Amino acid sequence: MNTAGHSEATERRGLELTPFRGLRYDPDLVGSLAAVTSPPYDVVVRPDGVHHLQDSDPHNIVRLILPQATTPSARNEQAADTLHRWLAEGVLTTDPEPGLYVYEQHDGNGMLQRGVIGALRLSDPSEGVVLPHEDVMPHVVADRAALMRATSANFEPLLLTYRGNGTPSDTTTVVERVAKDPALLSTTTEDGYSHRLWSVTDPADLARIQQDLAHHQALIADGHHRWATYRRLRAEHPSPSPWDYGLVLLVDTARYPLRVRAIHRLLHGVPVATALAALEGLFRVRHLEVPLPEALEVLANAACEGNAFLLAGDGAYHLVDHPDPDLLARTIPADRPAAWRTLDATVLHATLLDHVWHIPEDDPARIAYIHDTAATVHKAERDGGTAVLMHPVREEVVRDLARQGVTMPRKSTSFGPKPASGLVLRALDD
């Protein structure tokens, strides 16, 4: 999987995106392409979301990315068996020649995202080619690694961003020309997003994209755990091998800006009254008797002035802001940049979770991380817990910290729209 025309120096300083033979569903053998797709594995809400997707079509990709069995080894064995069966039956077929894939998402309301899917050469953080901005949870990496080992496949592209100068580069010129051609596939998922995919196999187009990307670095927008998984599995296989590369979607956010949303927290077994009582004298708390959209506006305004959160779960909303400066000085590490020390996610994890509420951030029995705002509130009200709603961080803050080598608290941001899983897969034993 070498890329012709690149010197070692060029490979070391920029992105090396390599064509591959995509593995795709045969539309004649599945109910519909929309019915076999899924959000990324960590967005699917267990167990309801998994069961809904399983019921939508017997070949839904969720049977590969989140297999259901009683033990981890049984789950991974089940995914491998399912993959091999679908390959034998022709449900999944391999494209005839290697290519990069232009991928488009459109929501009908002005959001248009286009990027390129390919196999990206893995790199170490010291190379400064791919910038992570969040920490990872070791048990999640171990889980994803076991699944990839069992299946020898990349089922879902990570979402990575890079920054052009705002004008059409060689990559975006190819992307936008290809997007005028008939697509390999086109479908609309139940969330209202339309998806289209094209294959780029022309050697001149491939060379233009590869040479352009060789001058860029990328930020991991979504997929930190899978990137860490890729790197772990690369270390287990002698190089060169297909494990030196991982499946990604690269988006130029100067040309196609992403939406950045917050990821909210659900505190299990902590009633709102208990959470609020612990804040007395440490934060200002204001009770809001307004609907969720208005409460989020209040949160946005407060976040412009300093750290702010919304607590919910008792039928109302409570704005928590104006933390005690002495409390922050005692609880937040002083050896990080000011931009990191003042993040809402930093204050939440270092101050509220660790020192006020005493909730471990990586204990799924105590805390959940949920992308959907209304769903977080609903679950808190249903289960008697506390929803902690966050205001999103700007992309430029994330990128600046990543360039300094500073990682944010885990699950600090949600970039989107995320690529749908199931449109193109990569087999590592092809």
Coordinates of C-alpha atoms in Angstrom, one line a residue:
M1 CA 0.0 0.0 0.0
N2 CA 2.7 2.5 -0.9
T3 CA 1.9 5.8 -2.4
A4 CA 3.9 6.6 -5.5
G5 CA 5.5 10.0 -6.0
H6 CA 6.1 10.8 -2.3
S7 CA 9.5 11.2 -0.7
E8 CA 10.0 10.0 2.8
A9 CA 10.3 13.6 4.0
T10 CA 6.9 14.5 2.5
E11 CA 5.3 11.4 4.1
R12 CA 6.6 12.4 7.5
R13 CA 5.3 15.9 7.5
G14 CA 1.8 15.4 6.0
L15 CA -1.1 13.2 5.4
E16 CA -0.7 10.1 3.3
L17 CA -4.1 8.9 2.0
T18 CA -4.1 5.7 0.1
P19 CA -6.7 4.1 -2.3
F20 CA -8.3 0.9 -1.2
R21 CA -10.9 -1.6 -2.6
G22 CA -14.0 -0.6 -0.8
L23 CA -16.4 -3.2 0.6
R24 CA -20.0 -2.2 0.0
Y25 CA -23.5 -3.5 0.3
D26 CA -25.1 -5.0 -2.9
P27 CA -28.3 -2.9 -3.1
D28 CA -30.1 -5.7 -4.8
L29 CA -29.7 -8.0 -1.8
V30 CA -30.7 -5.6 1.1
G31 CA -34.0 -4.0 1.8
S32 CA -32.6 -0.5 1.3
L33 CA -29.2 1.2 1.8
A34 CA -30.7 3.5 4.4
A35 CA -32.0 0.4 6.3
V36 CA -28.5 -1.1 6.6
T37 CA -26.7 2.0 7.8
S38 CA -26.1 3.2 11.4
P39 CA -24.7 6.1 13.3
P40 CA -21.1 5.5 14.6
Y41 CA -21.0 2.8 17.3
D42 CA -20.6 5.2 20.2
V43 CA -23.6 7.3 19.1
V44 CA -26.0 4.3 19.1
V45 CA -27.8 4.3 22.4
R46 CA -27.8 0.9 24.0
P47 CA -29.9 -1.1 24.1
D48 CA -32.9 0.6 22.4
G49 CA -30.9 2.0 19.5
V50 CA -29.2 -1.3 18.7
H51 CA -32.5 -3.2 18.7
H52 CA -34.2 -0.6 16.5
L53 CA -31.4 -0.9 13.9
Q54 CA -31.3 -4.7 14.1
D55 CA -35.0 -4.7 13.4
S56 CA -34.7 -2.3 10.5
D57 CA -32.9 -4.9 8.3
P58 CA -31.3 -8.3 9.0
H59 CA -28.1 -6.9 7.4
N60 CA -27.8 -3.7 9.3
I61 CA -24.2 -2.7 9.9
V62 CA -24.9 -2.6 13.7
R63 CA -24.6 -6.4 13.7
L64 CA -20.9 -5.9 12.8
I65 CA -20.1 -2.8 14.9
L66 CA -22.1 -3.7 18.0
P67 CA -22.7 -7.5 17.9
Q68 CA -25.0 -8.7 20.7
A69 CA -23.9 -11.8 22.7
T70 CA -23.3 -12.7 26.3
T71 CA -19.5 -12.3 26.4
P72 CA -17.0 -10.1 24.6
S73 CA -15.3 -13.1 22.9
A74 CA -18.7 -14.3 21.7
R75 CA -19.6 -10.9 20.4
N76 CA -16.4 -10.6 18.4
E77 CA -16.8 -14.2 17.1
Q78 CA -20.3 -13.4 16.1
A79 CA -19.3 -10.3 14.1
A80 CA -16.6 -12.2 12.3
D81 CA -19.0 -15.0 11.4
T82 CA -21.6 -12.5 10.2
L83 CA -19.0 -10.7 8.1
H84 CA -17.8 -13.9 6.4
R85 CA -21.4 -15.0 5.8
W86 CA -22.3 -11.7 4.2
L87 CA -19.2 -11.9 2.0
A88 CA -20.0 -15.5 1.0
E89 CA -23.6 -14.6 0.2
G90 CA -22.6 -11.5 -1.8
V91 CA -24.4 -9.1 0.5
L92 CA -21.1 -7.3 0.8
T93 CA -19.0 -7.1 -2.3
T94 CA -15.5 -5.7 -3.0
D95 CA -15.1 -2.9 -5.6
P96 CA -13.1 -4.0 -8.6
E97 CA -10.3 -1.5 -8.3
P98 CA -8.7 0.6 -5.6
G99 CA -9.9 4.1 -5.2
L100 CA -10.6 7.0 -2.9
Y101 CA -14.2 7.8 -2.2
V102 CA -15.9 11.2 -2.3
Y103 CA -18.6 11.3 0.4
E104 CA -21.4 13.9 0.6
Q105 CA -23.9 14.6 3.4
H106 CA -26.8 17.1 3.0
D107 CA -29.6 17.8 5.5
G108 CA -31.8 19.9 3.2
N109 CA -31.4 23.0 5.4
G110 CA -28.1 24.4 4.1
M111 CA -25.7 21.9 5.7
L112 CA -23.5 20.4 3.0
Q113 CA -20.4 18.4 3.9
R114 CA -18.1 16.8 1.4
G115 CA -14.9 14.9 2.0
V116 CA -12.6 12.1 0.9
I117 CA -12.6 8.6 2.4
G118 CA -9.4 6.6 2.2
A119 CA -6.8 4.5 4.1
L120 CA -4.6 7.0 6.0
R121 CA -1.1 6.1 7.1
L122 CA -1.0 5.9 10.8
S123 CA 1.4 8.2 12.6
D124 CA 2.7 8.8 16.1
P125 CA 1.7 12.0 18.0
S126 CA 5.3 13.2 17.9
E127 CA 5.0 13.5 14.1
G128 CA 2.3 16.1 14.4
V129 CA 0.4 14.8 11.4
V130 CA -2.8 13.7 13.1
L131 CA -3.7 15.7 16.2
P132 CA -5.9 14.2 18.9
H133 CA -7.7 16.6 21.2
E134 CA -9.3 14.2 23.7
D135 CA -8.1 11.5 26.0
V136 CA -9.4 7.9 25.5
M137 CA -10.8 5.3 27.8
P138 CA -8.5 2.2 27.8
H139 CA -11.4 -0.3 28.1
V140 CA -13.1 1.1 25.0
V141 CA -9.9 0.9 23.0
A142 CA -9.4 -2.7 24.1
D143 CA -13.0 -3.5 23.1
R144 CA -12.6 -2.0 19.6
A145 CA -9.2 -3.6 19.2
A146 CA -10.6 -7.1 19.9
L147 CA -13.4 -6.5 17.4
M148 CA -11.0 -5.4 14.7
R149 CA -8.7 -8.3 15.4
A150 CA -11.5 -10.8 15.0
T151 CA -12.9 -9.3 11.8
S152 CA -9.7 -7.9 10.1
A153 CA -11.8 -5.0 9.0
N154 CA -12.3 -1.3 9.4
F155 CA -16.1 -0.9 9.6
E156 CA -16.4 2.8 10.1
P157 CA -14.4 5.8 8.8
L158 CA -13.1 8.2 11.5
L159 CA -14.0 11.9 10.9
L160 CA -10.8 14.0 10.5
T161 CA -10.6 17.6 9.5
Y162 CA -7.9 19.8 7.9
R163 CA -7.8 23.4 7.0
G164 CA -7.4 24.7 3.5
N165 CA -7.2 28.4 2.7
G166 CA -10.8 28.7 1.8
T167 CA -10.3 28.5 -2.0
P168 CA -10.6 25.3 -4.0
S169 CA -7.5 23.2 -3.5
D170 CA -6.5 20.3 -5.7
T171 CA -8.5 18.0 -3.4
T172 CA -11.7 20.1 -3.3
T173 CA -11.4 20.7 -7.0
V174 CA -11.5 17.0 -7.6
V175 CA -14.2 16.5 -5.0
E176 CA -16.5 19.2 -6.4
R177 CA -16.0 18.0 -10.0
V178 CA -16.7 14.3 -9.1
A179 CA -19.8 15.4 -7.2
K180 CA -21.4 16.5 -10.4
D181 CA -21.2 12.9 -11.8
P182 CA -23.8 10.1 -11.1
A183 CA -23.1 8.6 -7.7
L184 CA -22.2 5.0 -6.8
L185 CA -24.9 5.1 -4.2
S186 CA -27.5 7.6 -2.9
T187 CA -29.7 7.2 0.1
T188 CA -31.6 9.2 2.7
T189 CA -31.5 8.0 6.3
E190 CA -34.2 8.5 8.9
D191 CA -32.6 11.5 10.4
G192 CA -33.3 13.4 7.1
Y193 CA -29.7 13.4 5.8
S194 CA -29.0 12.4 2.3
H195 CA -25.8 10.5 1.5
R196 CA -24.0 10.1 -1.8
L197 CA -20.8 8.3 -2.6
W198 CA -18.5 8.3 -5.6
S199 CA -15.3 6.4 -6.4
V200 CA -12.2 8.2 -7.6
T201 CA -9.9 5.8 -9.5
D202 CA -8.3 8.1 -12.2
P203 CA -4.5 8.1 -11.5
A204 CA -4.2 11.8 -12.2
D205 CA -7.0 12.7 -9.7
L206 CA -5.6 10.4 -7.1
A207 CA -2.1 12.0 -7.5
R208 CA -3.6 15.5 -7.1
I209 CA -5.4 14.6 -3.9
Q210 CA -2.4 12.8 -2.4
Q211 CA 0.0 15.5 -3.2
D212 CA -2.3 18.2 -1.8
L213 CA -3.0 16.3 1.4
A214 CA 0.8 15.7 1.9
H215 CA 1.1 19.3 3.0
H216 CA -1.6 19.2 5.7
Q217 CA -2.1 17.9 9.2
A218 CA -5.5 16.7 10.5
L219 CA -7.5 17.1 13.7
I220 CA -9.4 14.1 14.9
A221 CA -13.0 15.4 15.0
D222 CA -14.6 12.1 15.8
G223 CA -13.0 8.7 16.5
H224 CA -10.3 9.1 19.1
H225 CA -10.9 5.6 20.4
R226 CA -10.7 4.0 16.9
W227 CA -7.6 6.0 16.1
A228 CA -6.0 4.7 19.3
T229 CA -7.2 1.2 18.3
Y230 CA -5.6 1.6 14.8
R231 CA -2.3 2.5 16.4
R232 CA -2.5 -0.4 18.9
L233 CA -3.1 -2.9 16.2
R234 CA -0.4 -1.5 14.0
A235 CA 2.1 -2.2 16.7
E236 CA 1.0 -5.8 16.8
H237 CA 1.7 -6.4 13.1
P238 CA 5.1 -6.3 11.4
S239 CA 5.4 -3.4 9.0
P240 CA 4.7 -3.0 6.1
S241 CA 1.2 -4.3 6.3
P242 CA -2.4 -3.1 5.8
W243 CA -2.5 -2.5 9.5
D244 CA -0.2 0.5 8.9
Y245 CA -3.3 2.3 7.6
G246 CA -6.8 3.1 9.0
L247 CA -10.1 4.1 7.4
V248 CA -10.9 7.8 7.6
L249 CA -13.0 10.6 6.2
L250 CA -11.0 13.8 5.6
V251 CA -13.0 17.1 5.4
D252 CA -11.6 20.5 4.6
T253 CA -13.5 22.6 7.2
A254 CA -12.4 25.9 5.6
R255 CA -14.5 24.8 2.6
Y256 CA -17.1 22.7 4.4
P257 CA -17.4 23.8 8.1
L258 CA -18.6 21.2 10.5
R259 CA -21.0 21.7 13.3
V260 CA -19.5 21.5 16.8
R261 CA -21.9 20.3 19.5
A262 CA -21.5 19.5 23.1
I263 CA -21.6 16.0 24.6
H264 CA -23.7 15.9 27.7
R265 CA -23.4 13.9 30.9
L266 CA -26.0 11.8 32.7
L267 CA -25.3 11.2 36.4
H268 CA -26.8 7.8 37.4
G269 CA -28.4 7.6 40.8
V270 CA -27.8 11.3 41.6
P271 CA -31.1 13.2 42.0
V272 CA -31.0 16.8 40.9
A273 CA -31.7 18.0 44.5
T274 CA -28.6 16.1 45.7
A275 CA -26.4 17.5 42.9
L276 CA -27.5 21.1 43.6
A277 CA -27.1 20.8 47.4
A278 CA -23.5 19.9 46.9
L279 CA -22.9 23.2 45.0
E280 CA -24.1 25.5 47.7
G281 CA -21.5 28.2 48.3
L282 CA -19.4 27.0 45.4
F283 CA -21.4 28.0 42.3
R284 CA -24.2 30.4 41.7
V285 CA -27.4 28.4 40.9
R286 CA -30.4 30.0 39.2
H287 CA -33.7 28.1 38.8
L288 CA -35.3 28.4 35.3
E289 CA -38.9 27.7 34.5
V290 CA -38.6 27.8 30.7
P291 CA -38.6 25.2 27.9
L292 CA -35.4 23.5 26.8
P293 CA -34.6 25.8 23.8
E294 CA -34.9 28.9 26.0
A295 CA -32.8 27.3 28.8
L296 CA -30.1 26.5 26.2
E297 CA -30.1 30.2 25.1
V298 CA -29.6 31.2 28.8
L299 CA -26.7 28.7 29.0
A300 CA -25.1 30.1 25.8
N301 CA -25.2 33.7 27.1
A302 CA -23.8 32.6 30.5
A303 CA -21.0 30.6 28.7
C304 CA -19.8 33.8 27.0
E305 CA -18.9 35.2 30.5
G306 CA -17.4 32.1 32.1
N307 CA -18.0 28.5 33.0
A308 CA -21.7 27.5 32.9
F309 CA -23.8 24.4 33.0
L310 CA -27.4 23.4 33.0
L311 CA -28.7 20.8 35.4
A312 CA -32.0 19.0 34.6
G313 CA -33.9 15.9 35.5
D314 CA -36.5 17.2 38.0
G315 CA -38.8 18.9 35.4
A316 CA -37.0 22.2 35.5
Y317 CA -33.6 23.6 34.5
H318 CA -31.0 25.0 36.8
L319 CA -28.2 27.3 35.5
V320 CA -24.9 26.7 37.4
D321 CA -22.3 29.4 36.8
H322 CA -19.9 31.8 38.6
P323 CA -17.7 29.1 40.2
D324 CA -15.8 30.2 43.3
P325 CA -12.3 31.2 42.2
D326 CA -10.6 29.6 45.2
L327 CA -12.4 26.3 44.4
L328 CA -11.0 26.4 40.8
A329 CA -7.5 27.3 42.1
R330 CA -7.6 24.3 44.4
T331 CA -9.0 21.7 41.9
I332 CA -7.7 22.6 38.4
P333 CA -4.1 21.7 37.5
A334 CA -2.0 24.8 37.0
D335 CA 0.5 23.2 34.5
R336 CA -1.8 23.5 31.5
P337 CA -2.5 26.5 29.2
A338 CA -5.1 29.0 30.3
A339 CA -7.4 27.9 27.4
W340 CA -7.5 24.4 28.8
R341 CA -7.9 25.5 32.5
T342 CA -10.9 27.6 31.6
L343 CA -12.8 25.0 29.5
D344 CA -16.2 24.0 30.8
A345 CA -15.2 20.4 30.4
T346 CA -12.1 20.9 32.5
V347 CA -14.1 22.5 35.3
L348 CA -16.8 19.8 35.0
H349 CA -14.3 16.9 35.3
A350 CA -11.6 18.4 37.6
T351 CA -13.9 20.3 39.9
L352 CA -17.4 19.1 39.8
L353 CA -17.0 15.4 39.1
D354 CA -13.8 14.8 41.0
H355 CA -14.1 17.1 44.0
V356 CA -17.7 18.1 44.4
W357 CA -19.8 15.1 43.3
H358 CA -17.1 12.4 43.6
I359 CA -18.1 10.6 40.4
P360 CA -15.5 8.7 38.4
E361 CA -15.5 9.9 34.8
D362 CA -14.9 6.4 33.4
D363 CA -17.4 4.4 35.4
P364 CA -20.4 3.6 33.1
A365 CA -22.5 2.6 36.2
R366 CA -22.1 6.2 37.5
I367 CA -22.0 8.4 34.4
A368 CA -23.1 8.3 30.7
Y369 CA -22.1 10.5 27.8
I370 CA -24.9 11.4 25.5
H371 CA -24.9 13.5 22.3
D372 CA -28.6 14.3 22.1
T373 CA -29.7 17.1 24.4
A374 CA -33.4 16.2 24.7
A375 CA -32.6 12.5 25.2
T376 CA -30.2 13.3 28.1
V377 CA -32.9 15.3 29.8
H378 CA -35.5 12.6 29.2
K379 CA -33.3 9.8 30.6
A380 CA -32.5 11.9 33.7
E381 CA -36.2 12.5 34.3
R382 CA -37.1 8.9 33.7
D383 CA -34.4 7.4 35.8
G384 CA -34.2 10.0 38.6
G385 CA -30.7 11.1 37.7
T386 CA -29.1 14.4 36.8
A387 CA -28.5 15.7 33.3
V388 CA -25.5 18.0 33.0
L389 CA -25.9 20.0 29.8
M390 CA -22.9 21.6 28.2
H391 CA -22.3 24.5 25.8
P392 CA -20.1 23.5 22.7
V393 CA -16.5 24.5 22.3
R394 CA -15.4 26.4 19.2
E395 CA -13.4 24.4 16.6
E396 CA -10.5 26.9 16.7
V397 CA -10.1 26.4 20.4
V398 CA -9.9 22.6 19.9
R399 CA -7.4 22.9 17.1
D400 CA -5.2 25.4 18.9
L401 CA -5.0 23.1 22.0
A402 CA -4.3 20.1 19.8
R403 CA -1.4 21.8 18.1
Q404 CA 0.1 22.5 21.5
G405 CA -0.2 18.8 22.3
V406 CA -2.8 19.4 24.9
T407 CA -5.7 17.0 25.1
M408 CA -9.1 18.0 26.3
P409 CA -11.1 16.0 28.9
R410 CA -12.7 13.0 27.2
K411 CA -16.0 13.5 25.4
S412 CA -15.6 17.3 25.3
T413 CA -16.9 17.8 21.8
S414 CA -19.1 16.3 19.1
F415 CA -18.2 17.3 15.6
G416 CA -20.8 16.6 12.9
P417 CA -22.4 15.5 10.8
K418 CA -20.7 12.2 11.4
P419 CA -20.3 9.8 8.5
A420 CA -22.9 7.1 8.4
S421 CA -21.6 3.6 9.1
G422 CA -22.2 1.0 6.4
L423 CA -21.7 2.9 3.2
V424 CA -18.1 1.7 2.6
L425 CA -16.0 -0.7 4.6
R426 CA -12.3 -1.7 4.4
A427 CA -11.2 -5.3 4.6
L428 CA -7.6 -5.6 5.9
D429 CA -7.0 -9.1 4.4
D430 CA -8.1 -8.1 0.9

